[in-house]
Coordinates of C-alpha atoms in Angstrom, one line a residue:
Chain A
X1098 CA 125.0 51.5 -109.6
X1099 CA 123.4 54.8 -110.3
X1100 CA 120.0 55.1 -110.8
X1101 CA 118.6 58.0 -113.6
X1102 CA 115.3 58.8 -113.0
X1103 CA 113.2 61.5 -115.3
X1104 CA 109.7 62.7 -113.7
X1105 CA 107.9 65.5 -112.2
X1106 CA 109.1 67.4 -109.7
X1107 CA 106.1 69.4 -108.4
X1108 CA 104.1 71.5 -105.6
X1109 CA 101.2 69.7 -104.1
X1110 CA 98.3 71.5 -102.8
X1111 CA 96.8 68.7 -100.7
X1112 CA 93.8 67.9 -98.6
X1113 CA 93.1 64.4 -96.7
X1114 CA 91.3 63.7 -93.2
X1115 CA 94.3 64.5 -91.4
X1116 CA 95.0 68.4 -92.5
X1117 CA 95.7 70.4 -96.0
X1118 CA 99.3 71.4 -96.7
X1119 CA 100.2 73.9 -99.5
X1120 CA 102.8 74.2 -101.7
X1121 CA 104.3 70.9 -100.5
X1122 CA 107.2 69.8 -102.2
X1123 CA 105.7 66.8 -104.5
X1124 CA 106.2 65.0 -107.8
X1125 CA 106.9 61.2 -109.0
X1126 CA 110.5 62.0 -109.5
X1127 CA 110.6 63.7 -106.2
X1128 CA 109.2 60.6 -104.1
X1129 CA 111.1 58.4 -106.0
X1130 CA 114.3 59.9 -105.5
X1131 CA 113.7 60.3 -102.0
X1132 CA 113.1 56.5 -101.5
X1133 CA 115.9 55.0 -103.9
X1134 CA 118.5 57.7 -102.1
X1135 CA 118.5 55.1 -99.2
X1136 CA 120.0 52.5 -101.4
X1137 CA 121.8 53.7 -104.4
X1138 CA 122.7 57.3 -106.1
X1139 CA 120.0 58.8 -107.6
X1140 CA 120.1 61.4 -110.4
X1141 CA 117.1 63.7 -111.2
X1142 CA 116.0 64.8 -114.7
X1143 CA 113.5 67.2 -114.2
X1144 CA 112.1 71.4 -114.8
X1145 CA 111.3 73.8 -112.4
X1146 CA 110.1 77.5 -112.3
X1147 CA 111.3 80.1 -110.3
X1148 CA 108.9 79.0 -107.3
X1149 CA 111.5 76.1 -106.7
X1150 CA 114.0 77.5 -103.9
X1151 CA 117.4 76.5 -102.9
X1152 CA 115.8 75.6 -99.9
X1153 CA 113.7 72.8 -102.2
X1154 CA 116.9 71.7 -103.7
X1155 CA 118.4 70.9 -100.4
X1156 CA 115.9 68.6 -100.2
X1157 CA 117.3 66.4 -102.6
X1158 CA 120.9 67.1 -102.1
X1159 CA 121.2 66.6 -98.4
X1160 CA 119.8 63.2 -99.2
X1161 CA 122.9 62.6 -101.8
X1162 CA 120.9 63.4 -104.9
X1163 CA 122.5 64.9 -108.0
X1164 CA 120.3 67.8 -109.0
X1165 CA 122.6 68.7 -112.1
X1166 CA 119.4 67.4 -114.5
X1167 CA 116.9 69.7 -112.9
X1168 CA 116.5 72.6 -115.6
X1169 CA 115.5 76.1 -114.2
X1170 CA 112.7 77.5 -116.8
X1171 CA 110.7 80.9 -116.6
X1172 CA 107.4 80.4 -114.9
X1173 CA 106.2 78.7 -112.3
X1174 CA 106.8 74.5 -111.7
X1175 CA 104.2 71.7 -112.5
X1176 CA 101.6 72.1 -109.7
X1177 CA 98.9 69.2 -108.3
X1178 CA 95.8 69.8 -106.1
X1179 CA 94.5 66.4 -105.2
X1180 CA 92.1 65.6 -101.9
X1181 CA 91.3 62.1 -100.5
X1182 CA 88.6 61.1 -98.1
X1183 CA 87.3 57.7 -96.8
X1184 CA 89.5 55.1 -96.9
X1185 CA 92.3 57.4 -99.2
X1186 CA 92.5 54.7 -101.3
X1187 CA 92.3 56.9 -104.4
X1188 CA 93.0 60.6 -104.9
X1189 CA 90.3 63.0 -106.4
X1190 CA 92.7 65.8 -108.3
X1191 CA 91.1 68.9 -108.1
X1192 CA 93.4 70.9 -110.2
X1193 CA 96.6 70.2 -112.5
X1194 CA 98.9 73.3 -113.9
X1195 CA 101.7 71.6 -116.4
X1196 CA 103.5 75.0 -115.9
X1197 CA 107.0 74.4 -117.0
X1198 CA 106.1 71.2 -117.9
X1199 CA 104.1 72.1 -121.3
X1200 CA 107.4 72.5 -123.0
X1201 CA 109.8 70.2 -121.1
X1202 CA 112.8 68.8 -123.3
X1203 CA 114.6 66.7 -121.3
X1204 CA 118.2 66.8 -121.7
X1205 CA 120.6 64.1 -119.6
X1206 CA 124.3 66.0 -118.7
X1207 CA 127.1 64.0 -119.7
X1208 CA 127.8 63.2 -116.0
X1209 CA 124.3 61.2 -116.0
X1210 CA 125.3 59.3 -119.4
X1211 CA 126.7 56.5 -117.0
X1212 CA 123.8 55.7 -115.3
X1213 CA 123.5 51.7 -115.2
X1214 CA 119.8 52.0 -114.1
X1215 CA 117.0 54.0 -115.8
X1216 CA 113.6 54.7 -114.1
X1217 CA 110.6 56.4 -116.5
X1218 CA 108.3 58.3 -113.9
X1219 CA 104.7 59.1 -114.4
X1220 CA 105.2 61.5 -117.0
X1221 CA 104.2 61.8 -121.1
X1222 CA 105.4 59.0 -122.7
X1223 CA 106.7 61.2 -125.7
X1224 CA 109.3 62.4 -123.1
X1225 CA 109.7 58.7 -121.5
X1226 CA 111.1 57.6 -125.0
X1227 CA 113.0 60.6 -125.7
X1228 CA 115.0 60.0 -122.6
X1229 CA 114.9 55.9 -123.2
X1230 CA 116.9 57.0 -126.8
X1231 CA 119.5 58.6 -124.5
X1232 CA 120.3 55.9 -122.7
X1233 CA 121.0 53.1 -124.7
X1234 CA 123.1 50.9 -122.8
X1235 CA 121.1 51.3 -119.4
X1236 CA 121.5 48.0 -117.5
X1237 CA 117.7 48.2 -116.5
X1238 CA 114.5 50.1 -117.6
X1239 CA 111.5 50.5 -115.2
X1240 CA 108.6 52.9 -115.6
X1241 CA 105.2 53.8 -114.4
X1242 CA 102.2 55.1 -116.2
X1243 CA 98.8 56.4 -115.1
X1244 CA 95.4 56.0 -116.7
X1245 CA 95.5 59.3 -118.7
X1246 CA 98.2 58.2 -120.8
X1247 CA 96.4 54.7 -121.0
X1248 CA 93.6 56.4 -122.2
X1249 CA 94.5 58.9 -124.7
X1250 CA 98.0 58.5 -125.6
X1251 CA 97.8 55.0 -126.4
X1252 CA 100.5 54.9 -129.4
X1253 CA 102.8 57.0 -127.4
X1254 CA 102.5 54.5 -124.5
X1255 CA 102.9 51.5 -126.7
X1256 CA 106.7 52.6 -127.6
X1257 CA 107.7 53.1 -124.3
X1258 CA 106.4 49.4 -122.7
X1259 CA 108.4 47.7 -125.8
X1260 CA 111.4 49.0 -124.1
X1261 CA 110.6 48.1 -120.5
X1262 CA 112.1 45.6 -118.7
X1263 CA 109.9 46.4 -115.5
X1264 CA 106.3 48.1 -115.8
X1265 CA 105.2 49.4 -112.0
X1266 CA 101.4 50.3 -111.9
X1267 CA 98.7 49.8 -110.0
X1268 CA 95.3 47.0 -110.6
X1269 CA 93.4 49.9 -112.3
X1270 CA 95.9 50.8 -114.5
X1271 CA 96.9 47.4 -115.4
X1272 CA 93.1 46.1 -115.4
X1273 CA 92.5 49.4 -117.9
X1274 CA 95.9 48.9 -120.0
X1275 CA 94.8 45.4 -121.1
X1276 CA 91.2 45.7 -121.0
X1277 CA 91.1 42.4 -118.6
X1278 CA 89.5 42.6 -115.1
X1279 CA 91.1 39.2 -114.1
X1280 CA 94.4 40.5 -113.0
X1281 CA 96.0 37.1 -114.2
X1282 CA 95.2 37.8 -117.6
X1283 CA 95.5 41.4 -117.6
X1284 CA 99.0 40.7 -116.7
X1285 CA 100.0 38.0 -119.4
X1286 CA 98.2 41.1 -121.9
X1287 CA 100.1 43.7 -120.5
X1288 CA 103.6 41.5 -120.6
X1289 CA 102.8 41.0 -124.1
X1290 CA 102.9 44.3 -124.9
X1291 CA 106.6 44.1 -124.2
X1292 CA 107.9 45.0 -120.4
X1293 CA 109.6 41.4 -119.1
X1294 CA 108.5 42.0 -115.5
X1295 CA 104.9 43.6 -114.3
X1296 CA 104.7 45.1 -110.8
X1297 CA 100.9 45.6 -109.7
X1298 CA 100.5 47.8 -107.0
X1299 CA 97.6 46.8 -104.7
X1300 CA 97.5 49.6 -102.4
X1301 CA 96.8 48.6 -98.8
X1302 CA 96.7 44.6 -99.8
X1303 CA 100.4 44.8 -100.9
X1304 CA 101.8 44.4 -104.6
X1305 CA 101.9 41.3 -107.1
X1306 CA 105.2 40.7 -109.8
X1307 CA 104.1 38.5 -112.6
X1308 CA 106.9 37.4 -114.6
X1309 CA 107.3 36.8 -119.0
X1310 CA 109.8 34.3 -119.7
X1311 CA 111.9 37.0 -121.1
X1312 CA 112.1 38.7 -117.3
X1313 CA 115.3 38.1 -115.5
X1314 CA 113.2 37.2 -112.4
X1315 CA 111.2 34.4 -113.0
X1316 CA 113.8 31.9 -112.7
X1317 CA 112.7 28.4 -113.5
X1318 CA 109.3 29.2 -112.4
X1319 CA 108.8 32.0 -115.0
X1320 CA 104.8 32.1 -114.9
X1321 CA 104.5 31.8 -111.3
X1322 CA 103.8 35.5 -109.6
X1323 CA 105.0 36.7 -106.5
X1324 CA 103.6 38.5 -103.9
X1325 CA 104.8 41.3 -101.2
X1326 CA 102.5 42.7 -98.3
X1327 CA 101.8 46.3 -97.6
X1328 CA 101.7 47.0 -93.8
X1329 CA 98.5 47.4 -92.4
X1330 CA 98.3 51.0 -91.1
X1331 CA 96.5 52.1 -88.4
X1332 CA 96.7 55.7 -89.6
X1333 CA 97.4 57.2 -93.2
X1334 CA 98.3 60.7 -92.8
X1335 CA 98.6 61.7 -96.9
X1336 CA 99.1 58.4 -99.6
X1337 CA 100.3 61.3 -101.9
X1338 CA 103.5 59.4 -103.5
X1339 CA 103.3 56.3 -102.1
X1340 CA 103.5 54.4 -105.5
X1341 CA 106.3 56.5 -106.5
X1342 CA 107.7 55.5 -103.0
X1343 CA 107.2 52.2 -103.7
X1344 CA 109.1 52.5 -106.8
X1345 CA 112.1 53.9 -105.3
X1346 CA 112.4 51.6 -102.6
X1347 CA 112.1 48.7 -105.3
X1348 CA 114.6 49.9 -107.8
X1349 CA 117.0 51.6 -105.0
X1350 CA 117.4 48.1 -103.9
X1351 CA 117.6 46.2 -107.5
X1352 CA 120.8 49.1 -108.4
X1353 CA 122.2 48.3 -105.0
X1354 CA 122.8 44.5 -105.9
X1355 CA 125.7 43.2 -107.9
X1356 CA 123.6 40.3 -109.6
X1357 CA 120.1 40.8 -111.0
X1358 CA 118.6 37.1 -109.5
X1359 CA 115.2 36.5 -109.0
X1360 CA 115.6 36.3 -104.9
X1361 CA 116.6 40.0 -105.6
X1362 CA 113.7 41.4 -107.2
X1363 CA 111.6 39.5 -104.6
X1364 CA 113.4 41.0 -102.0
X1365 CA 113.5 44.4 -104.2
X1366 CA 109.4 44.5 -103.4
X1367 CA 109.7 44.2 -99.9
X1368 CA 111.7 47.2 -100.0
X1369 CA 109.2 49.2 -102.1
X1370 CA 106.1 48.1 -99.4
X1371 CA 108.8 49.0 -96.7
X1372 CA 109.5 52.6 -98.4
X1373 CA 105.4 53.0 -99.6
X1374 CA 104.7 52.7 -95.6
X1375 CA 107.0 55.3 -94.7
X1376 CA 106.2 57.6 -97.0
X1377 CA 102.1 57.8 -96.0
X1378 CA 102.9 58.9 -91.9
X1379 CA 103.6 62.3 -93.0
X1380 CA 102.8 65.1 -95.5
X1381 CA 104.3 65.4 -98.5
X1382 CA 108.1 64.0 -98.2
X1383 CA 108.6 64.9 -94.7
X1384 CA 108.6 61.0 -93.4
X1385 CA 111.2 60.1 -96.6
X1386 CA 113.7 62.9 -95.8
X1387 CA 114.5 61.8 -92.7
X1388 CA 114.2 58.0 -92.2
X1389 CA 117.0 56.1 -90.8
X1390 CA 118.8 53.1 -92.3
X1391 CA 118.2 51.3 -88.8
X1392 CA 114.1 52.3 -89.4
X1393 CA 114.4 50.7 -93.0
X1394 CA 116.0 47.3 -91.8
X1395 CA 113.8 47.2 -88.7
X1396 CA 110.5 47.7 -91.1
X1397 CA 111.9 45.1 -93.7
X1398 CA 112.0 42.5 -90.9
X1399 CA 108.7 43.9 -89.6
X1400 CA 107.3 43.0 -93.4
X1401 CA 108.9 39.3 -92.8
X1402 CA 107.3 38.6 -90.0
X1403 CA 103.7 39.9 -90.9
X1404 CA 104.0 37.5 -93.9
X1405 CA 106.6 34.7 -93.5
X1406 CA 105.3 31.6 -91.4
X1407 CA 109.1 30.8 -90.0
X1408 CA 110.1 34.8 -89.6
X1409 CA 107.0 35.2 -86.9
X1410 CA 109.1 36.2 -84.0
X1411 CA 107.4 33.6 -82.2
Chain B
X119 CA 90.2 16.5 -83.2
X120 CA 86.1 16.9 -84.3
X121 CA 84.6 20.0 -85.7
X122 CA 81.1 20.4 -85.0
X123 CA 79.8 22.7 -87.6
X124 CA 76.2 24.4 -87.9
X125 CA 75.2 26.4 -91.0
X126 CA 73.1 25.9 -94.1
X127 CA 72.9 23.1 -96.2
X128 CA 71.5 24.4 -99.6
X129 CA 70.6 24.0 -102.9
X130 CA 72.0 27.0 -105.4
X131 CA 70.9 28.1 -108.8
X132 CA 74.4 29.9 -109.8
X133 CA 75.1 32.0 -112.9
X134 CA 79.0 33.2 -113.9
X135 CA 80.4 34.2 -116.9
X136 CA 82.0 30.2 -117.3
X137 CA 77.9 29.0 -116.9
X138 CA 74.9 28.2 -114.9
X139 CA 73.9 25.3 -112.8
X140 CA 70.7 24.8 -110.8
X141 CA 70.0 22.8 -108.0
X142 CA 73.9 22.7 -107.1
X143 CA 74.7 21.4 -103.4
X144 CA 75.6 24.2 -101.6
X145 CA 75.4 26.4 -98.7
X146 CA 78.0 27.7 -95.9
X147 CA 78.2 24.1 -93.8
X148 CA 78.6 22.3 -97.3
X149 CA 81.3 24.4 -98.9
X150 CA 83.2 24.3 -94.6
X151 CA 82.3 20.7 -94.1
X152 CA 84.0 19.1 -97.6
X153 CA 86.9 21.8 -96.9
X154 CA 87.8 21.3 -93.6
X155 CA 87.5 17.4 -94.2
X156 CA 90.9 16.8 -95.4
X157 CA 92.1 17.9 -92.2
X158 CA 90.1 16.9 -89.2
X159 CA 86.7 14.9 -88.5
X160 CA 83.8 16.9 -89.0
X161 CA 80.1 16.6 -87.6
X162 CA 77.3 18.6 -89.5
X163 CA 74.3 20.6 -87.9
X164 CA 71.9 21.7 -90.3
X165 CA 67.9 21.2 -91.7
X166 CA 67.4 19.5 -94.9
X167 CA 64.2 19.3 -96.8
X168 CA 62.9 16.3 -99.2
X169 CA 64.8 17.2 -101.9
X170 CA 68.0 16.4 -100.0
X171 CA 68.7 13.1 -101.4
X172 CA 70.7 9.9 -100.9
X173 CA 73.1 11.1 -103.2
X174 CA 73.3 14.7 -101.9
X175 CA 74.1 13.0 -98.3
X176 CA 76.9 10.6 -99.8
X177 CA 79.0 13.9 -100.9
X178 CA 78.9 14.4 -97.2
X179 CA 79.8 10.7 -96.2
X180 CA 82.1 10.4 -99.2
X181 CA 84.6 12.7 -97.0
X182 CA 83.8 10.6 -94.0
X183 CA 81.5 13.5 -92.9
X184 CA 79.4 13.0 -90.0
X185 CA 75.5 13.9 -91.4
X186 CA 73.6 12.6 -88.3
X187 CA 72.8 16.1 -87.3
X188 CA 71.6 16.9 -90.8
X189 CA 68.1 17.2 -90.0
X190 CA 65.0 16.4 -92.2
X191 CA 61.9 18.3 -92.4
X192 CA 58.8 18.7 -93.6
X193 CA 59.1 21.1 -97.2
X194 CA 62.1 22.1 -99.5
X195 CA 65.9 22.6 -98.7
X196 CA 66.8 26.6 -98.5
X197 CA 67.7 27.7 -101.9
X198 CA 69.9 30.6 -102.9
X199 CA 69.7 32.2 -106.6
X200 CA 73.1 34.2 -107.4
X201 CA 75.1 35.7 -110.3
X202 CA 78.5 37.0 -111.0
X203 CA 79.8 39.4 -113.5
X204 CA 82.9 41.6 -114.0
X205 CA 85.6 40.4 -111.6
X206 CA 83.7 38.2 -110.0
X207 CA 84.6 39.7 -106.6
X208 CA 80.9 40.1 -105.6
X209 CA 77.7 37.7 -105.6
X210 CA 74.6 39.6 -106.8
X211 CA 72.1 38.1 -104.8
X212 CA 68.6 37.4 -107.1
X213 CA 66.7 35.2 -104.5
X214 CA 66.7 33.6 -101.1
X215 CA 64.6 31.1 -100.1
X216 CA 64.9 29.8 -96.3
X217 CA 62.4 26.9 -96.7
X218 CA 63.1 24.6 -93.3
X219 CA 65.6 27.1 -92.4
X220 CA 62.8 29.0 -91.2
X221 CA 61.9 27.1 -88.4
X222 CA 65.2 25.5 -87.8
X223 CA 66.1 24.4 -84.1
X224 CA 68.8 23.2 -84.1
X225 CA 69.6 19.9 -81.6
X226 CA 73.2 18.6 -81.2
X227 CA 73.2 14.3 -81.1
X228 CA 74.8 12.9 -78.0
X229 CA 77.4 11.7 -80.3
X230 CA 78.6 15.6 -81.3
X231 CA 78.6 16.3 -77.8
X232 CA 82.4 15.8 -77.4
X233 CA 83.3 18.0 -80.5
X234 CA 86.6 20.2 -79.5
X235 CA 86.4 22.8 -82.5
X236 CA 82.6 24.9 -82.9
X237 CA 82.0 26.4 -85.9
X238 CA 79.4 29.0 -86.3
X239 CA 79.0 29.0 -90.1
X240 CA 77.0 32.3 -91.3
X241 CA 73.3 31.6 -90.0
X242 CA 71.1 33.9 -87.7
X243 CA 73.1 34.9 -85.0
X244 CA 70.3 33.4 -82.7
X245 CA 70.9 30.0 -84.1
X246 CA 74.7 30.7 -83.6
X247 CA 73.7 31.2 -79.8
X248 CA 71.5 28.7 -79.2
X249 CA 74.6 26.2 -80.6
X250 CA 77.3 27.7 -78.5
X251 CA 75.4 27.3 -75.6
X252 CA 74.7 23.7 -75.9
X253 CA 78.4 23.0 -76.4
X254 CA 80.1 24.9 -73.3
X255 CA 83.2 22.9 -73.1
X256 CA 84.3 23.5 -76.0
X257 CA 88.1 23.9 -76.8
X258 CA 87.4 26.9 -79.3
X259 CA 84.4 28.8 -81.0
X260 CA 85.2 30.3 -84.4
X261 CA 82.1 31.9 -86.2
X262 CA 81.3 34.0 -89.6
X263 CA 78.5 36.5 -90.0
X264 CA 77.3 38.7 -93.0
X265 CA 76.1 42.1 -93.8
X266 CA 72.6 41.1 -93.1
X267 CA 73.2 40.1 -89.9
X268 CA 75.2 43.6 -88.7
X269 CA 72.7 45.6 -90.6
X270 CA 69.5 44.4 -88.5
X271 CA 70.6 41.7 -86.3
X272 CA 73.2 43.5 -84.5
X273 CA 72.0 43.0 -80.8
X274 CA 71.6 39.2 -81.3
X275 CA 75.3 39.1 -83.6
X276 CA 76.7 41.2 -80.5
X277 CA 75.8 38.0 -78.2
X278 CA 78.0 35.6 -80.8
X279 CA 80.7 37.9 -81.0
X280 CA 81.6 37.8 -77.1
X281 CA 81.6 34.5 -77.1
X282 CA 84.1 33.8 -80.2
X283 CA 87.7 32.8 -80.2
X284 CA 87.9 33.6 -83.9
X285 CA 85.8 35.7 -86.2
X286 CA 86.3 34.9 -89.9
X287 CA 84.8 37.8 -92.3
X288 CA 85.3 40.0 -95.1
X289 CA 86.7 43.4 -95.7
X290 CA 83.3 45.1 -96.3
X291 CA 81.6 43.1 -93.1
X292 CA 84.6 43.9 -91.1
X293 CA 84.5 47.7 -92.0
X294 CA 80.6 47.8 -91.5
X295 CA 80.5 45.7 -88.3
X296 CA 83.5 48.9 -87.0
X297 CA 81.6 51.5 -88.8
X298 CA 85.3 52.5 -89.8
X299 CA 86.9 52.3 -93.1
X300 CA 90.3 51.9 -91.6
X301 CA 90.8 48.2 -91.8
X302 CA 93.5 48.1 -88.9
X303 CA 91.4 50.4 -86.4
X304 CA 88.3 48.2 -87.7
X305 CA 89.8 45.5 -86.7
X306 CA 90.9 47.0 -83.3
X307 CA 87.1 47.8 -83.1
X308 CA 85.6 44.3 -84.0
X309 CA 88.2 42.7 -81.5
X310 CA 86.6 45.1 -78.4
X311 CA 83.2 43.6 -79.4
X312 CA 84.9 40.0 -78.5
X313 CA 86.5 37.8 -80.8
X314 CA 90.0 37.2 -79.7
X315 CA 91.3 36.8 -83.3
X316 CA 89.9 38.3 -86.1
X317 CA 90.7 37.0 -89.4
X318 CA 89.3 39.8 -92.5
X319 CA 89.0 37.7 -95.5
X320 CA 90.2 40.3 -99.0
X321 CA 89.0 37.9 -101.7
X322 CA 91.9 37.8 -104.5
X323 CA 94.7 39.8 -102.2
X324 CA 94.5 37.1 -99.8
X325 CA 93.8 37.7 -95.6
X326 CA 94.9 39.6 -92.6
X327 CA 94.6 38.0 -89.4
X328 CA 94.8 40.9 -86.4
X329 CA 95.2 39.5 -82.6
X330 CA 93.7 41.1 -79.6
X331 CA 96.1 40.2 -76.2
X332 CA 93.9 37.7 -75.7
X333 CA 94.1 35.9 -78.6
X334 CA 96.3 32.5 -78.4
X335 CA 97.6 33.2 -81.6
X336 CA 99.6 37.0 -81.1
X337 CA 102.6 35.5 -79.1
X338 CA 104.9 38.2 -77.9
X339 CA 103.9 40.6 -80.9
X340 CA 100.2 40.1 -80.0
X341 CA 99.0 43.5 -82.1
X342 CA 101.0 42.7 -85.1
X343 CA 98.7 41.3 -87.8
X344 CA 99.8 38.3 -89.9
X345 CA 98.9 38.6 -93.6
X346 CA 98.5 35.3 -95.9
X347 CA 98.2 35.5 -100.0
X348 CA 95.6 34.4 -102.5
X349 CA 96.7 32.4 -105.2
X350 CA 96.2 34.8 -108.4
X351 CA 94.2 32.5 -110.9
X352 CA 93.5 33.5 -114.6
X353 CA 90.0 31.8 -114.1
X354 CA 87.7 31.6 -111.3
X355 CA 84.6 29.4 -112.6
X356 CA 82.6 30.3 -109.7
X357 CA 83.5 32.0 -106.7
X358 CA 80.3 30.6 -104.6
X359 CA 81.9 29.2 -100.9
X360 CA 85.0 30.4 -101.6
X361 CA 85.1 32.5 -98.5
X362 CA 83.7 29.2 -96.3
X363 CA 86.6 26.9 -98.0
X364 CA 89.1 29.0 -96.5
X365 CA 87.2 28.9 -93.1
X366 CA 87.3 25.4 -94.1
X367 CA 91.0 25.0 -94.4
X368 CA 91.8 27.4 -91.9
X369 CA 90.0 25.9 -89.0
X370 CA 90.6 22.2 -90.2
X371 CA 94.2 22.9 -89.9
X372 CA 93.5 23.7 -86.8
X373 CA 91.7 21.0 -85.3
X374 CA 94.7 18.6 -86.6
X375 CA 97.5 20.5 -84.4
X376 CA 98.1 19.3 -81.2
X377 CA 98.9 22.9 -79.9
X378 CA 97.6 26.3 -80.6
X379 CA 100.4 28.3 -81.2
X380 CA 100.9 31.5 -83.3
X381 CA 102.8 29.6 -85.9
X382 CA 100.0 27.0 -85.8
X383 CA 97.5 29.8 -86.8
X384 CA 99.7 31.6 -89.5
X385 CA 100.0 28.3 -91.2
X386 CA 96.3 27.6 -90.9
X387 CA 95.5 31.5 -92.8
X388 CA 97.9 29.4 -95.6
X389 CA 95.8 26.3 -95.8
X390 CA 92.5 28.6 -95.9
X391 CA 93.8 30.2 -98.9
X392 CA 94.7 27.1 -100.6
X393 CA 91.4 25.6 -100.0
X394 CA 90.2 28.4 -101.4
X395 CA 91.7 28.5 -104.5
X396 CA 90.7 25.1 -105.1
X397 CA 87.1 25.7 -104.3
X398 CA 86.4 28.2 -107.1
X399 CA 88.2 26.3 -110.0
X400 CA 84.8 24.2 -110.4
X401 CA 80.9 25.1 -109.8
X402 CA 79.6 24.4 -106.8
X403 CA 81.8 21.9 -104.2
X404 CA 82.8 20.0 -107.2
X405 CA 86.3 20.2 -107.0
X406 CA 86.4 20.4 -102.9
X407 CA 84.8 16.7 -103.6
X408 CA 87.7 15.4 -105.3
X409 CA 91.2 17.4 -104.2
X410 CA 93.8 15.0 -103.0
X411 CA 95.8 15.4 -100.1
X412 CA 98.8 15.9 -102.5
X413 CA 97.5 18.6 -104.5
X414 CA 96.5 20.1 -101.3
X415 CA 100.6 20.2 -100.2
X416 CA 101.6 21.0 -103.0
X417 CA 99.0 23.9 -103.2
X418 CA 100.7 25.0 -99.8
X419 CA 103.9 25.2 -101.3
X420 CA 102.9 27.0 -104.1
X421 CA 101.3 29.9 -101.6
X422 CA 104.4 30.0 -100.1
X423 CA 106.9 30.2 -103.4
X424 CA 104.7 33.1 -104.1
X425 CA 105.0 34.8 -100.7
X426 CA 108.3 33.8 -99.2
X427 CA 111.5 35.3 -99.8
X428 CA 113.5 32.1 -98.9
X429 CA 110.9 29.2 -100.5
X430 CA 111.1 30.7 -103.9
X431 CA 112.1 27.6 -105.2
X432 CA 114.8 29.6 -106.9

């Protein structure tokens, strides 16, 4: 079933201990789309500027991603400049130029209207709401956000949260959104804001899903969380987009399954980790453009091996 | 098979957001012994002062722990004062009075000499080495340490590390010992210092085992790590001794098994998490004194449920 994603398609200047790249195709919707494209058809709503060329578009279309919803505008695309150091667990943002995103009015092509899965990537919650309201009949809505919107746009964000089946954020964002340091209590507070399921990403330590009793995925043990590991990596070349790639693997897998069961959500958590682990192996989206289905299956098995007593392969 | 543990038996003054306790029985060897006692016979080598009463000793003996090796000395027992705030992920040490531990010369009772499993709890590495050298024929040696010894007693610690089958430390200690921020690279460096297996505790995020090719537990996939979850807890009353309780559950389970296989080590990681999760439910050792085998089994199942795709109970 098709996924409709709205979010940023951008150009990144990135510096990590492994090198630096300039004007590298990035943005939450880009990483998400590429990761999800291995599991389900993906359609993108975004805006780009004159600097977005046929070559950039081909990065999407080679993976079968529908780019009809990528609007071309005068001016430059969204640009982000950031750097990582030390353990590379957090980006230092050095510059954000919204450019064409400042006046973006998302329009949904008619051909996208039958999309059954909606993903609201990290973007102004006002835009997230606008897209959500144009897609009233989707089967599932999953969304992301970040500290900036939590701190300064909380009323707009609250409206989005009320409409979400799944909210996918990181530890710091969950604690900040709830105003609570204990992760379990923070999760309870966030679930009370609307999302039926909360997936909290812990970076190198994996991710935890928390379920409200309205979640399809909690099953009979609604309030028990589920934890998926991350792959311990000796080399992280570029963490940019790891969270969006997790979201793409997670949501792509959900959209590929006939039924939304608790077991499917749990497996989706593992595929999220798998796609996140590929994303960081190269700068930008390089690795996500070229991973094979066999590599994905193999790494999924590796995730089971490193976390399951009876899948130890010994 | 019996475990011999050498380490501190102490009295703690602890303050957490949930209250405060004074002169509460604590110490690494105490938490370790109680946690391990649910799995295997435990024998303790430590020194205490006049303030250690029959009542304190009964906390050990009620759990069947052999206290013959707890030496009585003039003066006061080791005292530790610490507090936790915020997310309670790190203790702030407010005072350390070594007292009788300053002149401790560990002596091993003859009746302990046939112990097959040796645990060197966090203590001066000189004392760890002295005990190790008196137990040349043990089946396995597992040890712990802390930032203080890593920073200022590295030559003594290096000697201990060369003799270890398993080193059990936390993230910060592993990165500090290796002088390396990336956990996988840090683990490689630490394994090169001697330990055949390294278990790194991540607090609320669980633990990861790293294997050298000399480890009994790596199996045919020697270099692949294994990750075990921690239980997400809404209420942590007192984190003191959580790591030692993890070690007790981990090592106790190992000592209870007829063969040291990779599968046994993986299962031991889960039992470590189980005992750590009980430890923090009450101040001091209160919970570890009174947990039942049924509660342990039930929580072990819960750990599988929250981490295993096919143990989801749905």
